Coordinates of C-alpha atoms in Angstrom, one line a residue:
E1 CA 8.3 -27.4 -9.7
K2 CA 4.8 -24.9 -9.9
P3 CA 6.0 -21.4 -8.9
K4 CA 4.2 -20.5 -5.2
Q5 CA 1.8 -17.7 -7.3
G6 CA 1.2 -20.7 -9.6
R7 CA -0.2 -23.1 -6.8
Q8 CA -1.9 -19.9 -5.3
Y9 CA -3.9 -19.7 -8.3
E10 CA -4.8 -23.7 -8.8
A11 CA -5.9 -23.7 -5.2
L12 CA -7.9 -21.0 -5.3
Y13 CA -9.6 -20.3 -8.7
L14 CA -8.5 -23.2 -11.2
R15 CA -8.5 -25.7 -8.7
D16 CA -10.6 -28.8 -11.8
W17 CA -7.4 -27.2 -14.2
A18 CA -4.3 -28.7 -12.3
D19 CA -4.4 -32.2 -12.9
K20 CA -5.2 -31.9 -17.2
P21 CA -2.7 -30.8 -20.4
I22 CA -1.6 -27.2 -20.3
A23 CA -2.5 -27.9 -24.0
D24 CA -6.3 -28.6 -23.9
L25 CA -6.5 -25.2 -22.9
T26 CA -8.5 -22.9 -25.5
N27 CA -9.7 -19.4 -25.6
K28 CA -12.9 -20.8 -25.3
R29 CA -12.5 -22.4 -22.3
V30 CA -10.2 -19.7 -20.9
Q31 CA -12.2 -16.8 -21.1
A32 CA -15.7 -18.8 -20.0
R33 CA -14.4 -19.4 -17.1
Y34 CA -12.5 -15.5 -16.5
L35 CA -16.2 -14.4 -17.3
H36 CA -17.9 -17.0 -14.8
L37 CA -15.0 -15.7 -11.9
C38 CA -15.3 -12.3 -12.4
E39 CA -19.3 -12.6 -11.2
S40 CA -17.5 -13.3 -8.1
S41 CA -14.2 -11.4 -8.1
V42 CA -13.8 -9.1 -10.9
A43 CA -10.7 -7.8 -8.6
Q44 CA -9.6 -12.1 -8.3
S45 CA -10.0 -13.2 -11.9
N46 CA -8.0 -10.9 -13.4
Q47 CA -5.0 -12.1 -10.6
A48 CA -5.6 -15.8 -11.4
M49 CA -5.7 -14.7 -15.1
R50 CA -2.3 -12.8 -15.1
N51 CA -0.2 -16.8 -12.9
L52 CA -2.0 -19.0 -15.6
K53 CA -1.1 -16.9 -18.7
A54 CA 2.5 -16.3 -16.5
I55 CA 3.3 -20.0 -16.3
Y56 CA 1.5 -20.6 -19.7
N57 CA 3.8 -18.5 -21.3
Y58 CA 7.2 -20.1 -18.6
A59 CA 5.4 -24.2 -20.5
R60 CA 5.3 -22.6 -23.5
A61 CA 9.0 -21.4 -23.5
V62 CA 10.5 -24.0 -21.7
Y63 CA 8.8 -27.6 -24.0
T64 CA 10.0 -27.1 -27.7
D65 CA 11.1 -29.7 -30.6
E66 CA 13.9 -30.2 -31.7
D67 CA 14.4 -27.4 -34.1
G68 CA 13.7 -25.0 -31.0
G69 CA 9.4 -24.7 -32.6
F70 CA 7.0 -23.9 -30.1
L71 CA 5.1 -26.8 -28.8
L72 CA 2.1 -24.9 -27.2
R73 CA -0.1 -22.7 -29.5
E74 CA -0.2 -18.9 -28.9
N75 CA -1.1 -18.2 -25.0
P76 CA -5.1 -18.6 -24.4
V77 CA -4.9 -16.0 -21.8
N78 CA -4.2 -13.1 -24.4
I79 CA -8.2 -13.8 -25.7
I80 CA -9.0 -12.2 -23.0
S81 CA -7.9 -8.9 -24.2
A82 CA -7.9 -9.6 -28.2
A83 CA -11.9 -9.6 -27.9
K84 CA -11.8 -6.9 -25.1
I85 CA -13.9 -8.3 -21.8
K86 CA -11.1 -8.0 -19.7
Q87 CA -13.1 -5.8 -16.9
D88 CA -10.8 -2.9 -15.1
V89 CA -11.1 -2.8 -10.9
P90 CA -12.7 0.4 -9.8
A91 CA -10.5 3.0 -8.0
R92 CA -11.4 2.4 -4.1
T93 CA -12.1 6.3 -3.0
V94 CA -12.3 4.7 0.3
K95 CA -10.3 7.2 3.4
V96 CA -12.2 8.2 7.1
P97 CA -14.3 10.2 6.5
L98 CA -13.2 14.0 7.6
D99 CA -15.5 14.3 11.1
K100 CA -14.7 11.3 12.3
V101 CA -10.5 12.2 11.7
G102 CA -10.7 13.5 15.4
T103 CA -12.3 10.5 16.6
V104 CA -10.1 8.0 15.2
W105 CA -7.2 9.9 16.5
S106 CA -9.1 9.9 19.4
L107 CA -8.7 6.4 19.4
L108 CA -5.5 5.6 18.7
A109 CA -4.1 7.3 20.8
D110 CA -6.3 5.5 24.1
L111 CA -5.5 2.1 22.1
S112 CA -1.3 3.4 22.7
E113 CA -1.8 4.7 25.8
E114 CA -4.4 1.9 27.1
Q115 CA -2.9 0.5 30.4
G116 CA -1.7 -3.2 30.8
G117 CA -2.1 -3.5 27.0
A118 CA -0.1 -5.6 25.0
V119 CA 2.4 -4.5 23.3
I120 CA 1.9 -5.2 20.3
S121 CA -1.2 -3.3 21.0
R122 CA 0.8 -0.4 21.7
T123 CA 2.8 -1.3 18.5
S124 CA -0.7 -2.1 16.7
A125 CA -2.3 1.6 17.4
D126 CA 1.2 4.0 17.1
I127 CA 1.9 2.4 13.6
V128 CA -1.3 3.5 12.4
R129 CA -0.7 6.8 13.4
F130 CA 2.4 6.9 12.0
L131 CA 0.4 6.4 8.7
L132 CA -1.4 9.2 9.4
L133 CA 0.2 11.8 10.4
T134 CA 3.5 11.0 7.3
G135 CA 0.9 9.2 4.4
A136 CA 3.4 6.7 4.2
R137 CA 2.6 3.1 3.2
W138 CA 2.8 0.6 5.4
S139 CA 5.5 -0.6 4.4
A140 CA 7.3 1.9 4.7
A141 CA 6.4 2.5 7.8
A142 CA 7.1 -1.4 9.1
E143 CA 10.7 -1.6 8.0
L144 CA 11.1 1.6 9.2
T145 CA 14.1 0.9 10.8
A146 CA 15.8 3.3 14.4
D147 CA 19.4 4.2 11.9
R148 CA 16.4 6.4 9.6
V149 CA 15.1 8.3 12.1
D150 CA 16.6 11.5 13.0
L151 CA 14.0 12.7 16.1
E152 CA 16.8 16.0 16.4
G153 CA 16.4 16.7 12.8
K154 CA 12.7 16.2 12.7
C155 CA 12.9 13.5 9.7
W156 CA 12.4 10.5 8.7
H157 CA 14.8 8.3 5.5
L158 CA 12.8 6.3 2.9
P159 CA 14.9 4.3 0.7
R160 CA 14.4 5.5 -3.7
K161 CA 15.5 4.3 -6.5
M162 CA 17.6 7.2 -8.8
G163 CA 18.9 6.2 -11.4
K164 CA 21.1 3.2 -10.9
S165 CA 22.0 4.7 -8.3
T166 CA 20.1 4.5 -4.1
A167 CA 19.5 7.8 -2.4
L168 CA 17.5 8.4 1.2
I169 CA 15.1 11.0 0.5
A170 CA 14.7 12.6 4.3
F171 CA 10.6 13.3 4.9
P172 CA 10.1 16.1 7.5
L173 CA 8.5 14.7 10.9
S174 CA 5.6 17.3 12.6
D175 CA 5.6 17.6 16.0
Q176 CA 3.4 15.1 16.8
A177 CA 5.1 12.4 14.8
V178 CA 8.4 12.9 16.5
Q179 CA 6.7 12.6 19.8
L180 CA 5.0 9.5 18.5
L181 CA 8.8 7.9 17.5
A182 CA 10.5 8.6 20.6
G183 CA 8.1 7.7 23.0
R184 CA 8.9 4.5 21.0
D185 CA 11.7 3.8 23.2
V186 CA 13.3 1.9 20.7
T187 CA 17.7 2.6 19.8
E188 CA 18.0 -0.3 17.4
G189 CA 16.7 -2.4 15.1
F190 CA 12.9 -1.6 13.3
M191 CA 10.7 1.5 15.4
F192 CA 7.8 -1.4 15.3
A193 CA 8.9 -5.5 15.9
G194 CA 6.5 -7.6 15.2
R195 CA 5.2 -10.3 18.4
S196 CA 8.9 -11.8 17.8
G197 CA 11.3 -8.2 18.0
D198 CA 13.2 -9.3 15.6
S199 CA 10.6 -8.3 12.1
H200 CA 8.3 -5.9 11.7
I201 CA 4.9 -6.1 12.5
R202 CA 2.8 -7.7 9.7
E203 CA -0.2 -6.3 10.5
A204 CA -2.4 -3.9 12.7
R205 CA -6.2 -6.2 11.9
G206 CA -7.0 -4.7 15.3
T207 CA -6.9 -2.5 15.2
F208 CA -8.3 -1.3 11.9
G209 CA -11.4 -2.9 13.0
K210 CA -11.9 -0.7 15.8
I211 CA -10.6 2.1 13.7
S212 CA -13.7 0.7 11.4
E213 CA -16.1 1.0 14.3
V214 CA -16.5 4.3 14.7
A215 CA -15.8 5.4 10.9
G216 CA -18.7 3.7 9.9
L217 CA -16.6 1.8 7.3
P218 CA -14.2 -0.6 6.4
I219 CA -10.4 1.1 6.7
T220 CA -7.8 -0.1 5.3
A221 CA -3.8 1.0 5.7
H222 CA -4.2 2.5 2.6
D223 CA -6.8 4.3 3.2
M224 CA -4.2 6.6 6.2
R225 CA -2.6 7.7 2.5
R226 CA -5.8 8.8 1.1
T227 CA -7.4 10.7 4.4
F228 CA -3.6 12.1 4.8
T229 CA -4.4 13.4 0.6
A230 CA -7.9 14.6 1.7
I231 CA -6.9 16.7 4.4
A232 CA -3.9 18.3 2.5
I233 CA -6.7 19.0 -0.1
E234 CA -9.0 20.2 2.8
L235 CA -6.5 22.0 3.9
R236 CA -5.8 23.9 0.5
I237 CA -2.2 22.5 0.3
E238 CA -0.7 22.8 -3.7
R239 CA -1.2 19.0 -5.0
F240 CA 2.7 18.8 -6.0
R241 CA 3.3 19.2 -2.3
Y242 CA 1.2 16.6 -0.7
K243 CA 2.6 13.8 -3.1
L244 CA 6.1 15.2 -2.7
L245 CA 5.5 14.2 1.3
M246 CA 3.2 11.4 0.4
G247 CA 6.8 9.7 -1.2
H248 CA 5.0 9.8 -5.4
K249 CA 6.2 10.1 -8.0
L250 CA 5.9 13.4 -9.7
D251 CA 4.5 13.8 -13.5
A252 CA 6.7 16.4 -15.7
V253 CA 3.5 19.2 -14.8
D254 CA 3.9 19.1 -11.1
I255 CA 8.6 18.3 -11.5
Q256 CA 8.6 22.2 -12.7
H257 CA 7.8 23.8 -9.4
Y258 CA 10.9 22.0 -7.5
T259 CA 14.7 21.5 -7.4
E260 CA 15.2 19.6 -4.4
T261 CA 14.7 15.7 -4.5
E262 CA 16.7 13.8 -1.5
D263 CA 15.4 16.3 1.7
L264 CA 11.8 17.3 2.0
R265 CA 12.4 19.2 5.3
W266 CA 11.1 22.7 2.7
L267 CA 8.0 20.8 3.7
S268 CA 7.9 20.9 7.5
G269 CA 5.3 23.2 7.3
E270 CA 2.6 21.2 5.8
A271 CA 3.6 18.1 7.6
Q272 CA 3.1 20.5 10.5
R273 CA -0.3 21.9 9.2
I274 CA -1.8 18.6 8.0
A275 CA -0.5 16.8 11.4
D276 CA -2.3 19.9 13.6
W277 CA -5.8 19.6 12.0
M278 CA -5.1 16.5 12.1
A279 CA -4.6 16.4 15.8
G280 CA -7.3 19.2 16.3
V281 CA -4.9 21.5 17.0
S282 CA -5.6 24.4 14.8
H283 CA -9.4 24.3 14.4
D284 CA -11.9 23.0 16.0
N285 CA -12.4 19.1 15.0
V286 CA -15.3 17.0 16.4
V287 CA -14.0 16.1 19.8
S288 CA -12.0 16.9 22.6
I289 CA -8.2 15.9 21.2
R290 CA -5.1 15.4 22.4
A291 CA -2.0 15.8 20.8

């Protein structure tokens, strides 16, 4: 049976190849299809070819002759690199404009405090605020459980592979983040639970739709990380410090600046400065904002 990823690529991008022998694939056919798909979406074209390459490699390894020799020729998808026709996806640079951060923050506060609103709506607003306050990835925030939050110690913990073992890294929480998590009234399980309550929230499409309206451009969860970075730069916080706050792996140039790797509460001051700027505490923002 084809892997799920393979079935998806067939259905979406290479449907007309689904019932044809894989041995019929040629460099010329693959190259032509790749360039055709790139006209619609470079990212999707690259993904389709990665899937096709993996399936072809699997078939080539599994189907051999009696002596173990390959029945299939070299992977035709390799022509994309060999012919130097692979197209790169431009790095996304979208973030909430700094002059709109105050408006977005107020919107999220209103959505969180809306009387009579659905529980999931408040959860959606709260997790997006948490993303803004911490610069965390969506998965890290969504999978955060109550046992990894220390409100008294003003930190939250995130597992990270450290060599062959896994360590819990302590990230600082600003006053605003502590207030947000304390207001979640969660004593066990996921801090940002989904509709069913037995799993974490999966998406916040409606909330990001409203943010996009006030920001004036499409905003996604990962754009919250770029917004966090932009605010840190605006505050002239050193690069290695805000990268640590965001859970980035540092390069050799950055590593020489610090020694503590598992308890990052020594960056509490920087986390608080970013949160204060975001919530309009430390500067005259565009609108009057509630902390």
